[in-house]
């Protein structure tokens, strides 16, 4: 039955229209979660507000379990869904640069759009910075290309990389997330008691 | 909103995205499309022969007619609607208690620049690579998540005066 667009159950134009609707829901939930606040976002790195960790991992686990069950019921064919390709060098280096960008700028791209939408000037400037960063990458691309394409390992799934079964990994990740939530609640209480 | 409820709702939006389009959520891809569109408008000959831009404009492709561009327009609308119903629409700068507005804006620009560059190198940002990648159980998604948040925690100490 799904995914609808790759199976051509819906047209390309419908897919773009639904992208807008999905985006509205995405932006609404991000803003309601408090992700339009740069100090809330930065809180995860200092322990005074762990909302990023709680929302992010709840969403990842919900998404993972939902997709697994939809696939088990035969409602979505996971062979037709996009799986991020793994290029060891650029995945790690890109992540490290983004990590520094997060702590320096206090947003990531999605949350900055959300915060800009409610009038945060710092978020608008952050979005401007993203455009500059993309432009810089594009202009330097000939120098970076060989590193960008290096360490290609296909599009492996994490349980294959670890050599365990999919269901076992899903259970382990869910348990790890629950333990992280318990620790996050304790860290928040501890840090804010001192303040 | 309770963060765990927000997380479940976000997970459901992510599942809907996969069910409809076969791909997850994203953000930085739309910024890339915008940059490509601007360069293609200002300097079409350059874009057509450049190693980076040509990938997105060959065969008459329209860079702005992309799934993520529509999705991010939605994020803008959805964020605005949420701010409106919760009374949070307000022009202003948010920052740590110990820094000036000027410093905050310079840091925001620098952070955005790093994120823009890093998201292209890493083939996606926190939404497109880390969150979406984890939900679909891609190894790249997990590695991306660990690199972003691991680095954030590793360098947080050196930037603490900007936040606390």
mmCIF file of N, CA and C in Angstrom, chain A residues 3-5 15 19-20 23-24 26 28-29 31-32 37-39 44-46 48 54-55 58-59 64 70 75 81-85 87 90 95-99 103-105 107-110 113 117-122 125-126 129-130 133 135 137-139 141 148 156-158 161 185, chain B residues 1 3-4 6-7 10 15 18-22 27 31 46 52-53 55 67 70-71 74-76 78-80 82 86 88 90-92 94-95 97 104-105 107-108 111-115 118 120-124 126 128-129 133 135-140 148 151-153 156 159-160 163-164:
data_model
loop_
_atom_site.group_PDB
_atom_site.id
_atom_site.type_symbol
_atom_site.label_atom_id
_atom_site.label_comp_id
_atom_site.label_asym_id
_atom_site.label_seq_id
_atom_site.Cartn_x
_atom_site.Cartn_y
_atom_site.Cartn_z
ATOM 1 N N UNK A 3 5.028 2.989 0.411
ATOM 2 C CA UNK A 3 4.859 4.448 0.333
ATOM 3 C C UNK A 3 4.111 4.868 -0.942
ATOM 4 N N UNK A 4 3.252 5.883 -0.793
ATOM 5 C CA UNK A 4 2.301 6.221 -1.851
ATOM 6 C C UNK A 4 2.966 6.789 -3.108
ATOM 7 N N UNK A 5 3.859 7.760 -2.941
ATOM 8 C CA UNK A 5 4.434 8.412 -4.127
ATOM 9 C C UNK A 5 5.346 7.482 -4.931
ATOM 10 N N UNK A 15 2.039 14.741 -4.141
ATOM 11 C CA UNK A 15 3.148 14.509 -3.212
ATOM 12 C C UNK A 15 3.693 15.842 -2.695
ATOM 13 N N UNK A 19 3.566 17.374 1.004
ATOM 14 C CA UNK A 19 4.811 17.830 1.641
ATOM 15 C C UNK A 19 4.542 19.101 2.437
ATOM 16 N N UNK A 20 3.745 19.994 1.857
ATOM 17 C CA UNK A 20 3.385 21.239 2.541
ATOM 18 C C UNK A 20 2.602 20.937 3.823
ATOM 19 N N UNK A 23 4.818 19.374 6.371
ATOM 20 C CA UNK A 23 5.677 20.429 6.901
ATOM 21 C C UNK A 23 4.958 21.283 7.938
ATOM 22 N N UNK A 24 3.682 21.595 7.676
ATOM 23 C CA UNK A 24 2.912 22.390 8.640
ATOM 24 C C UNK A 24 2.816 21.650 9.977
ATOM 25 N N UNK A 26 4.874 19.345 11.058
ATOM 26 C CA UNK A 26 6.246 19.296 11.587
ATOM 27 C C UNK A 26 6.560 20.614 12.315
ATOM 28 N N UNK A 28 4.495 22.912 13.427
ATOM 29 C CA UNK A 28 3.596 23.134 14.567
ATOM 30 C C UNK A 28 4.087 22.356 15.790
ATOM 31 N N UNK A 29 4.438 21.081 15.585
ATOM 32 C CA UNK A 29 4.888 20.257 16.711
ATOM 33 C C UNK A 29 6.222 20.764 17.254
ATOM 34 N N UNK A 31 7.368 23.780 17.246
ATOM 35 C CA UNK A 31 7.159 25.021 17.996
ATOM 36 C C UNK A 31 6.477 24.730 19.327
ATOM 37 N N UNK A 32 5.476 23.834 19.309
ATOM 38 C CA UNK A 32 4.787 23.484 20.562
ATOM 39 C C UNK A 32 5.743 22.799 21.543
ATOM 40 N N UNK A 37 12.853 28.108 20.881
ATOM 41 C CA UNK A 37 13.643 28.836 21.877
ATOM 42 C C UNK A 37 15.076 28.346 21.881
ATOM 43 N N UNK A 38 15.993 29.228 21.529
ATOM 44 C CA UNK A 38 17.400 28.839 21.425
ATOM 45 C C UNK A 38 17.986 28.431 22.782
ATOM 46 N N UNK A 39 17.518 29.062 23.871
ATOM 47 C CA UNK A 39 18.075 28.699 25.183
ATOM 48 C C UNK A 39 17.587 27.329 25.633
ATOM 49 N N UNK A 44 20.237 21.319 26.558
ATOM 50 C CA UNK A 44 20.612 19.904 26.592
ATOM 51 C C UNK A 44 22.114 19.733 26.806
ATOM 52 N N UNK A 45 22.904 20.710 26.329
ATOM 53 C CA UNK A 45 24.352 20.582 26.448
ATOM 54 C C UNK A 45 24.870 21.014 27.825
ATOM 55 N N UNK A 46 24.014 21.657 28.615
ATOM 56 C CA UNK A 46 24.420 22.105 29.949
ATOM 57 C C UNK A 46 23.563 21.480 31.050
ATOM 58 N N UNK A 48 20.446 22.089 31.943
ATOM 59 C CA UNK A 48 19.372 22.829 32.618
ATOM 60 C C UNK A 48 18.010 22.619 31.946
ATOM 61 N N UNK A 54 14.673 14.571 25.070
ATOM 62 C CA UNK A 54 13.398 13.859 25.285
ATOM 63 C C UNK A 54 12.580 13.797 23.994
ATOM 64 N N UNK A 55 12.444 14.940 23.318
ATOM 65 C CA UNK A 55 11.620 14.983 22.105
ATOM 66 C C UNK A 55 12.291 14.193 20.986
ATOM 67 N N UNK A 58 12.250 10.354 21.705
ATOM 68 C CA UNK A 58 10.872 9.837 21.645
ATOM 69 C C UNK A 58 10.425 9.764 20.185
ATOM 70 N N UNK A 59 10.741 10.797 19.415
ATOM 71 C CA UNK A 59 10.342 10.823 18.005
ATOM 72 C C UNK A 59 11.047 9.728 17.210
ATOM 73 N N UNK A 64 10.651 4.742 14.438
ATOM 74 C CA UNK A 64 11.207 3.415 14.173
ATOM 75 C C UNK A 64 10.162 2.325 14.397
ATOM 76 N N UNK A 70 4.226 -1.014 10.598
ATOM 77 C CA UNK A 70 3.580 -0.834 9.286
ATOM 78 C C UNK A 70 4.142 -1.835 8.281
ATOM 79 N N UNK A 75 1.829 -2.746 5.233
ATOM 80 C CA UNK A 75 1.254 -1.475 4.802
ATOM 81 C C UNK A 75 2.292 -0.546 4.188
ATOM 82 N N UNK A 81 11.691 2.799 0.548
ATOM 83 C CA UNK A 81 11.941 4.057 1.257
ATOM 84 C C UNK A 81 13.423 4.422 1.154
ATOM 85 N N UNK A 82 13.671 5.721 1.267
ATOM 86 C CA UNK A 82 15.028 6.232 1.163
ATOM 87 C C UNK A 82 15.823 5.877 2.425
ATOM 88 N N UNK A 83 17.011 5.335 2.239
ATOM 89 C CA UNK A 83 17.912 5.083 3.377
ATOM 90 C C UNK A 83 19.183 5.886 3.128
ATOM 91 N N UNK A 84 19.547 6.732 4.108
ATOM 92 C CA UNK A 84 20.719 7.593 3.944
ATOM 93 C C UNK A 84 21.958 6.771 3.634
ATOM 94 N N UNK A 85 22.690 7.113 2.572
ATOM 95 C CA UNK A 85 23.925 6.393 2.264
ATOM 96 C C UNK A 85 25.010 6.738 3.287
ATOM 97 N N UNK A 87 28.819 7.411 3.983
ATOM 98 C CA UNK A 87 30.175 7.753 3.539
ATOM 99 C C UNK A 87 30.914 8.103 4.828
ATOM 100 N N UNK A 90 32.827 11.785 5.381
ATOM 101 C CA UNK A 90 32.029 12.997 5.318
ATOM 102 C C UNK A 90 30.860 12.970 6.295
ATOM 103 N N UNK A 95 29.014 15.868 10.636
ATOM 104 C CA UNK A 95 28.369 15.856 11.949
ATOM 105 C C UNK A 95 29.141 16.687 12.965
ATOM 106 N N UNK A 96 30.469 16.584 12.932
ATOM 107 C CA UNK A 96 31.302 17.346 13.872
ATOM 108 C C UNK A 96 31.122 18.853 13.613
ATOM 109 N N UNK A 97 31.136 19.251 12.348
ATOM 110 C CA UNK A 97 30.964 20.674 12.023
ATOM 111 C C UNK A 97 29.573 21.144 12.460
ATOM 112 N N UNK A 98 28.550 20.300 12.231
ATOM 113 C CA UNK A 98 27.200 20.668 12.660
ATOM 114 C C UNK A 98 27.100 20.763 14.183
ATOM 115 N N UNK A 99 27.813 19.877 14.889
ATOM 116 C CA UNK A 99 27.793 19.918 16.352
ATOM 117 C C UNK A 99 28.337 21.242 16.875
ATOM 118 N N UNK A 103 26.219 24.454 18.954
ATOM 119 C CA UNK A 103 26.554 25.108 20.223
ATOM 120 C C UNK A 103 26.889 26.589 20.007
ATOM 121 N N UNK A 104 27.419 26.928 18.841
ATOM 122 C CA UNK A 104 27.742 28.334 18.542
ATOM 123 C C UNK A 104 26.466 29.116 18.225
ATOM 124 N N UNK A 105 25.616 28.530 17.379
ATOM 125 C CA UNK A 105 24.448 29.263 16.896
ATOM 126 C C UNK A 105 23.162 29.000 17.657
ATOM 127 N N UNK A 107 20.874 26.756 17.225
ATOM 128 C CA UNK A 107 19.767 26.171 16.458
ATOM 129 C C UNK A 107 20.312 25.074 15.558
ATOM 130 N N UNK A 108 19.376 24.303 14.960
ATOM 131 C CA UNK A 108 19.714 23.521 13.785
ATOM 132 C C UNK A 108 18.804 24.057 12.681
ATOM 133 N N UNK A 109 18.964 23.614 11.433
ATOM 134 C CA UNK A 109 18.173 24.241 10.359
ATOM 135 C C UNK A 109 16.651 24.213 10.583
ATOM 136 N N UNK A 110 16.098 23.062 10.957
ATOM 137 C CA UNK A 110 14.646 22.963 11.140
ATOM 138 C C UNK A 110 14.137 23.884 12.239
ATOM 139 N N UNK A 113 14.157 27.668 11.295
ATOM 140 C CA UNK A 113 13.026 28.088 10.464
ATOM 141 C C UNK A 113 11.808 28.336 11.352
ATOM 142 N N UNK A 117 9.955 31.894 12.169
ATOM 143 C CA UNK A 117 8.529 32.061 11.857
ATOM 144 C C UNK A 117 7.788 32.825 12.951
ATOM 145 N N UNK A 118 8.264 32.741 14.209
ATOM 146 C CA UNK A 118 7.568 33.463 15.284
ATOM 147 C C UNK A 118 8.265 34.784 15.623
ATOM 148 N N UNK A 119 9.262 35.184 14.812
ATOM 149 C CA UNK A 119 9.824 36.527 14.968
ATOM 150 C C UNK A 119 11.173 36.620 15.655
ATOM 151 N N UNK A 120 11.872 35.482 15.831
ATOM 152 C CA UNK A 120 13.193 35.541 16.473
ATOM 153 C C UNK A 120 14.232 36.027 15.445
ATOM 154 N N UNK A 121 14.793 37.188 15.721
ATOM 155 C CA UNK A 121 15.743 37.795 14.782
ATOM 156 C C UNK A 121 17.033 36.967 14.697
ATOM 157 N N UNK A 122 17.473 36.433 15.845
ATOM 158 C CA UNK A 122 18.683 35.605 15.839
ATOM 159 C C UNK A 122 18.492 34.372 14.955
ATOM 160 N N UNK A 125 18.873 35.385 11.314
ATOM 161 C CA UNK A 125 20.299 35.526 10.999
ATOM 162 C C UNK A 125 20.936 34.145 10.826
ATOM 163 N N UNK A 126 20.532 33.189 11.672
ATOM 164 C CA UNK A 126 21.042 31.811 11.568
ATOM 165 C C UNK A 126 20.693 31.228 10.198
ATOM 166 N N UNK A 129 22.905 32.511 7.713
ATOM 167 C CA UNK A 129 24.189 31.817 7.835
ATOM 168 C C UNK A 129 24.182 30.476 7.107
ATOM 169 N N UNK A 130 23.047 29.763 7.199
ATOM 170 C CA UNK A 130 22.951 28.463 6.506
ATOM 171 C C UNK A 130 23.134 28.665 5.001
ATOM 172 N N UNK A 133 26.689 29.170 4.297
ATOM 173 C CA UNK A 133 27.445 27.926 4.462
ATOM 174 C C UNK A 133 27.259 26.986 3.282
ATOM 175 N N UNK A 135 26.429 27.918 0.257
ATOM 176 C CA UNK A 135 27.104 28.571 -0.877
ATOM 177 C C UNK A 135 28.605 28.312 -0.823
ATOM 178 N N UNK A 137 30.108 25.806 0.633
ATOM 179 C CA UNK A 137 30.342 24.396 0.287
ATOM 180 C C UNK A 137 30.313 24.207 -1.225
ATOM 181 N N UNK A 138 29.309 24.818 -1.857
ATOM 182 C CA UNK A 138 29.160 24.667 -3.313
ATOM 183 C C UNK A 138 30.381 25.218 -4.042
ATOM 184 N N UNK A 139 30.858 26.380 -3.594
ATOM 185 C CA UNK A 139 32.007 27.006 -4.264
ATOM 186 C C UNK A 139 33.298 26.231 -4.026
ATOM 187 N N UNK A 141 33.347 23.004 -3.561
ATOM 188 C CA UNK A 141 33.071 21.598 -3.877
ATOM 189 C C UNK A 141 34.178 20.895 -4.664
ATOM 190 N N UNK A 148 34.431 14.085 0.051
ATOM 191 C CA UNK A 148 32.972 13.952 0.137
ATOM 192 C C UNK A 148 32.521 12.565 -0.322
ATOM 193 N N UNK A 156 23.789 0.842 4.482
ATOM 194 C CA UNK A 156 23.518 -0.243 5.426
ATOM 195 C C UNK A 156 22.534 0.188 6.513
ATOM 196 N N UNK A 157 21.802 -0.803 7.047
ATOM 197 C CA UNK A 157 20.973 -0.562 8.230
ATOM 198 C C UNK A 157 21.831 -0.874 9.460
ATOM 199 N N UNK A 158 21.515 -0.200 10.551
ATOM 200 C CA UNK A 158 22.401 -0.251 11.706
ATOM 201 C C UNK A 158 22.474 -1.655 12.309
ATOM 202 N N UNK A 161 24.965 -3.558 10.329
ATOM 203 C CA UNK A 161 26.323 -3.156 10.686
ATOM 204 C C UNK A 161 26.755 -3.806 11.997
ATOM 205 N N UNK A 185 15.873 13.282 33.308
ATOM 206 C CA UNK A 185 15.014 13.899 34.334
ATOM 207 C C UNK A 185 15.824 14.185 35.603
ATOM 208 N N UNK B 1 4.052 22.126 25.707
ATOM 209 C CA UNK B 1 3.551 20.753 25.549
ATOM 210 C C UNK B 1 4.519 19.783 26.207
ATOM 211 N N UNK B 3 7.076 17.106 26.667
ATOM 212 C CA UNK B 3 8.058 16.732 25.641
ATOM 213 C C UNK B 3 7.869 15.323 25.082
ATOM 214 N N UNK B 4 7.377 14.394 25.918
ATOM 215 C CA UNK B 4 7.206 13.025 25.415
ATOM 216 C C UNK B 4 6.011 12.954 24.463
ATOM 217 N N UNK B 6 5.033 15.536 22.639
ATOM 218 C CA UNK B 6 5.545 16.208 21.436
ATOM 219 C C UNK B 6 6.391 15.241 20.614
ATOM 220 N N UNK B 7 7.197 14.438 21.302
ATOM 221 C CA UNK B 7 8.051 13.463 20.604
ATOM 222 C C UNK B 7 7.231 12.414 19.864
ATOM 223 N N UNK B 10 5.726 14.069 16.859
ATOM 224 C CA UNK B 10 6.766 14.254 15.839
ATOM 225 C C UNK B 10 7.071 12.931 15.137
ATOM 226 N N UNK B 15 6.412 9.240 10.420
ATOM 227 C CA UNK B 15 5.839 8.033 9.801
ATOM 228 C C UNK B 15 4.959 8.436 8.610
ATOM 229 N N UNK B 18 7.107 9.211 5.621
ATOM 230 C CA UNK B 18 7.585 7.997 4.950
ATOM 231 C C UNK B 18 6.456 7.312 4.184
ATOM 232 N N UNK B 19 5.267 7.273 4.782
ATOM 233 C CA UNK B 19 4.145 6.581 4.147
ATOM 234 C C UNK B 19 3.737 7.286 2.852
ATOM 235 N N UNK B 20 3.741 8.611 2.874
ATOM 236 C CA UNK B 20 3.304 9.376 1.701
ATOM 237 C C UNK B 20 4.389 9.394 0.625
ATOM 238 N N UNK B 21 5.606 9.783 1.034
ATOM 239 C CA UNK B 21 6.604 10.110 0.016
ATOM 240 C C UNK B 21 7.760 9.119 -0.053
ATOM 241 N N UNK B 22 7.830 8.192 0.899
ATOM 242 C CA UNK B 22 8.941 7.252 0.904
ATOM 243 C C UNK B 22 10.218 7.849 1.447
ATOM 244 N N UNK B 27 15.332 19.616 6.391
ATOM 245 C CA UNK B 27 15.314 21.079 6.444
ATOM 246 C C UNK B 27 16.421 21.657 5.568
ATOM 247 N N UNK B 31 17.224 24.634 1.962
ATOM 248 C CA UNK B 31 18.147 25.765 1.866
ATOM 249 C C UNK B 31 19.090 25.562 0.681
ATOM 250 N N UNK B 46 27.050 29.567 -15.517
ATOM 251 C CA UNK B 46 27.957 29.048 -14.491
ATOM 252 C C UNK B 46 27.339 27.817 -13.818
ATOM 253 N N UNK B 52 28.990 21.283 -8.724
ATOM 254 C CA UNK B 52 27.963 21.157 -7.686
ATOM 255 C C UNK B 52 26.579 21.496 -8.220
ATOM 256 N N UNK B 53 26.426 22.708 -8.756
ATOM 257 C CA UNK B 53 25.091 23.182 -9.154
ATOM 258 C C UNK B 53 24.492 22.367 -10.300
ATOM 259 N N UNK B 55 24.373 19.374 -10.911
ATOM 260 C CA UNK B 55 23.643 18.176 -10.493
ATOM 261 C C UNK B 55 22.149 18.458 -10.300
ATOM 262 N N UNK B 67 10.524 18.390 -3.030
ATOM 263 C CA UNK B 67 9.696 17.975 -1.897
ATOM 264 C C UNK B 67 10.049 18.760 -0.631
ATOM 265 N N UNK B 70 8.785 22.454 -0.375
ATOM 266 C CA UNK B 70 7.384 22.557 0.045
ATOM 267 C C UNK B 70 7.242 22.222 1.531
ATOM 268 N N UNK B 71 7.989 21.191 1.966
ATOM 269 C CA UNK B 71 7.901 20.801 3.370
ATOM 270 C C UNK B 71 8.381 21.932 4.280
ATOM 271 N N UNK B 74 6.021 24.622 4.675
ATOM 272 C CA UNK B 74 5.049 24.166 5.673
ATOM 273 C C UNK B 74 5.539 24.404 7.091
ATOM 274 N N UNK B 75 6.827 24.138 7.355
ATOM 275 C CA UNK B 75 7.384 24.358 8.699
ATOM 276 C C UNK B 75 7.232 25.827 9.093
ATOM 277 N N UNK B 76 7.483 26.697 8.127
ATOM 278 C CA UNK B 76 7.346 28.131 8.378
ATOM 279 C C UNK B 76 5.896 28.465 8.767
ATOM 280 N N UNK B 78 3.521 26.266 9.828
ATOM 281 C CA UNK B 78 3.163 25.543 11.052
ATOM 282 C C UNK B 78 3.745 26.194 12.292
ATOM 283 N N UNK B 79 5.002 26.623 12.209
ATOM 284 C CA UNK B 79 5.636 27.307 13.338
ATOM 285 C C UNK B 79 4.904 28.593 13.662
ATOM 286 N N UNK B 80 4.537 29.340 12.617
ATOM 287 C CA UNK B 80 3.813 30.605 12.803
ATOM 288 C C UNK B 80 2.453 30.364 13.457
ATOM 289 N N UNK B 82 1.510 27.837 15.301
ATOM 290 C CA UNK B 82 1.696 27.415 16.697
ATOM 291 C C UNK B 82 2.027 28.619 17.581
ATOM 292 N N UNK B 86 -0.393 30.089 20.653
ATOM 293 C CA UNK B 86 0.171 30.083 22.002
ATOM 294 C C UNK B 86 0.654 31.466 22.444
ATOM 295 N N UNK B 88 3.004 33.482 21.189
ATOM 296 C CA UNK B 88 4.469 33.654 21.205
ATOM 297 C C UNK B 88 4.985 34.424 20.000
ATOM 298 N N UNK B 90 6.470 37.358 18.442
ATOM 299 C CA UNK B 90 7.079 38.570 18.962
ATOM 300 C C UNK B 90 8.445 38.750 18.321
ATOM 301 N N UNK B 91 8.702 39.924 17.751
ATOM 302 C CA UNK B 91 10.024 40.204 17.200
ATOM 303 C C UNK B 91 11.007 40.369 18.345
ATOM 304 N N UNK B 92 12.163 39.737 18.252
ATOM 305 C CA UNK B 92 13.138 39.902 19.326
ATOM 306 C C UNK B 92 14.313 38.963 19.177
ATOM 307 N N UNK B 94 16.749 36.243 21.274
ATOM 308 C CA UNK B 94 16.885 35.450 22.494
ATOM 309 C C UNK B 94 18.351 35.064 22.671
ATOM 310 N N UNK B 95 18.843 35.204 23.897
ATOM 311 C CA UNK B 95 20.271 34.949 24.122
ATOM 312 C C UNK B 95 20.521 34.617 25.578
ATOM 313 N N UNK B 97 22.184 35.156 29.345
ATOM 314 C CA UNK B 97 22.097 36.374 30.162
ATOM 315 C C UNK B 97 23.360 37.244 30.146
ATOM 316 N N UNK B 104 25.405 37.890 20.115
ATOM 317 C CA UNK B 104 24.459 36.803 19.817
ATOM 318 C C UNK B 104 24.223 36.673 18.298
ATOM 319 N N UNK B 105 24.076 37.811 17.630
ATOM 320 C CA UNK B 105 23.790 37.764 16.193
ATOM 321 C C UNK B 105 25.000 37.285 15.397
ATOM 322 N N UNK B 107 27.285 35.232 16.556
ATOM 323 C CA UNK B 107 27.364 33.782 16.812
ATOM 324 C C UNK B 107 26.291 33.024 16.031
ATOM 325 N N UNK B 108 25.095 33.610 15.927
ATOM 326 C CA UNK B 108 24.018 32.957 15.165
ATOM 327 C C UNK B 108 24.418 32.817 13.698
ATOM 328 N N UNK B 111 27.151 30.140 13.530
ATOM 329 C CA UNK B 111 26.570 28.811 13.736
ATOM 330 C C UNK B 111 25.799 28.349 12.518
ATOM 331 N N UNK B 112 25.046 29.259 11.926
ATOM 332 C CA UNK B 112 24.299 28.920 10.706
ATOM 333 C C UNK B 112 25.230 28.543 9.579
ATOM 334 N N UNK B 113 26.315 29.311 9.452
ATOM 335 C CA UNK B 113 27.298 29.038 8.398
ATOM 336 C C UNK B 113 27.888 27.635 8.571
ATOM 337 N N UNK B 114 28.267 27.308 9.812
ATOM 338 C CA UNK B 114 28.827 25.973 10.080
ATOM 339 C C UNK B 114 27.790 24.887 9.773
ATOM 340 N N UNK B 115 26.547 25.126 10.212
ATOM 341 C CA UNK B 115 25.502 24.125 9.987
ATOM 342 C C UNK B 115 25.226 23.955 8.492
ATOM 343 N N UNK B 118 28.271 22.041 7.124
ATOM 344 C CA UNK B 118 28.293 20.672 7.657
ATOM 345 C C UNK B 118 27.165 19.812 7.121
ATOM 346 N N UNK B 120 25.801 19.978 4.208
ATOM 347 C CA UNK B 120 26.099 19.546 2.842
ATOM 348 C C UNK B 120 27.133 18.440 2.857
ATOM 349 N N UNK B 121 28.163 18.606 3.688
ATOM 350 C CA UNK B 121 29.209 17.587 3.785
ATOM 351 C C UNK B 121 28.619 16.278 4.319
ATOM 352 N N UNK B 122 27.767 16.380 5.348
ATOM 353 C CA UNK B 122 27.198 15.194 5.995
ATOM 354 C C UNK B 122 25.940 14.669 5.329
ATOM 355 N N UNK B 123 25.535 15.260 4.206
ATOM 356 C CA UNK B 123 24.352 14.815 3.458
ATOM 357 C C UNK B 123 23.090 14.874 4.297
ATOM 358 N N UNK B 124 22.878 15.967 5.005
ATOM 359 C CA UNK B 124 21.636 16.136 5.766
ATOM 360 C C UNK B 124 21.907 16.658 7.155
ATOM 361 N N UNK B 126 20.136 17.681 11.277
ATOM 362 C CA UNK B 126 19.559 16.972 12.418
ATOM 363 C C UNK B 126 18.253 16.275 12.040
ATOM 364 N N UNK B 128 17.066 15.639 8.632
ATOM 365 C CA UNK B 128 17.141 14.772 7.463
ATOM 366 C C UNK B 128 18.094 13.614 7.634
ATOM 367 N N UNK B 129 19.188 13.828 8.335
ATOM 368 C CA UNK B 129 20.165 12.760 8.485
ATOM 369 C C UNK B 129 19.985 12.034 9.819
ATOM 370 N N UNK B 133 17.153 9.352 9.684
ATOM 371 C CA UNK B 133 18.034 8.201 9.521
ATOM 372 C C UNK B 133 17.874 7.197 10.640
ATOM 373 N N UNK B 135 15.108 6.720 12.488
ATOM 374 C CA UNK B 135 13.796 6.068 12.390
ATOM 375 C C UNK B 135 13.811 4.948 11.347
ATOM 376 N N UNK B 136 14.567 5.151 10.262
ATOM 377 C CA UNK B 136 14.620 4.122 9.215
ATOM 378 C C UNK B 136 15.770 3.151 9.488
ATOM 379 N N UNK B 137 16.430 3.344 10.654
ATOM 380 C CA UNK B 137 17.507 2.467 11.132
ATOM 381 C C UNK B 137 18.730 2.465 10.218
ATOM 382 N N UNK B 138 19.024 3.608 9.589
ATOM 383 C CA UNK B 138 20.210 3.644 8.739
ATOM 384 C C UNK B 138 21.449 3.888 9.592
ATOM 385 N N UNK B 139 22.517 3.182 9.261
ATOM 386 C CA UNK B 139 23.769 3.352 10.012
ATOM 387 C C UNK B 139 24.254 4.791 9.914
ATOM 388 N N UNK B 140 24.086 5.404 8.734
ATOM 389 C CA UNK B 140 24.518 6.787 8.550
ATOM 390 C C UNK B 140 23.774 7.724 9.510
ATOM 391 N N UNK B 148 26.979 14.734 15.713
ATOM 392 C CA UNK B 148 26.425 16.056 16.026
ATOM 393 C C UNK B 148 26.355 16.263 17.539
ATOM 394 N N UNK B 151 29.793 15.944 19.488
ATOM 395 C CA UNK B 151 30.613 17.151 19.356
ATOM 396 C C UNK B 151 30.018 18.281 20.195
ATOM 397 N N UNK B 152 28.693 18.409 20.164
ATOM 398 C CA UNK B 152 28.031 19.448 20.973
ATOM 399 C C UNK B 152 28.426 19.334 22.436
ATOM 400 N N UNK B 153 28.342 18.101 22.985
ATOM 401 C CA UNK B 153 28.706 17.908 24.394
ATOM 402 C C UNK B 153 30.201 18.148 24.605
ATOM 403 N N UNK B 156 30.815 22.017 24.450
ATOM 404 C CA UNK B 156 29.887 22.891 25.190
ATOM 405 C C UNK B 156 30.609 23.721 26.257
ATOM 406 N N UNK B 159 32.000 27.067 25.260
ATOM 407 C CA UNK B 159 31.039 28.087 24.828
ATOM 408 C C UNK B 159 30.039 28.427 25.929
ATOM 409 N N UNK B 160 30.306 27.979 27.160
ATOM 410 C CA UNK B 160 29.307 28.087 28.223
ATOM 411 C C UNK B 160 28.913 29.523 28.536
ATOM 412 N N UNK B 163 25.803 30.948 27.007
ATOM 413 C CA UNK B 163 24.475 30.362 27.290
ATOM 414 C C UNK B 163 24.086 30.437 28.741
ATOM 415 N N UNK B 164 25.054 30.263 29.675
ATOM 416 C CA UNK B 164 24.678 30.216 31.098
ATOM 417 C C UNK B 164 25.475 31.220 31.912
#
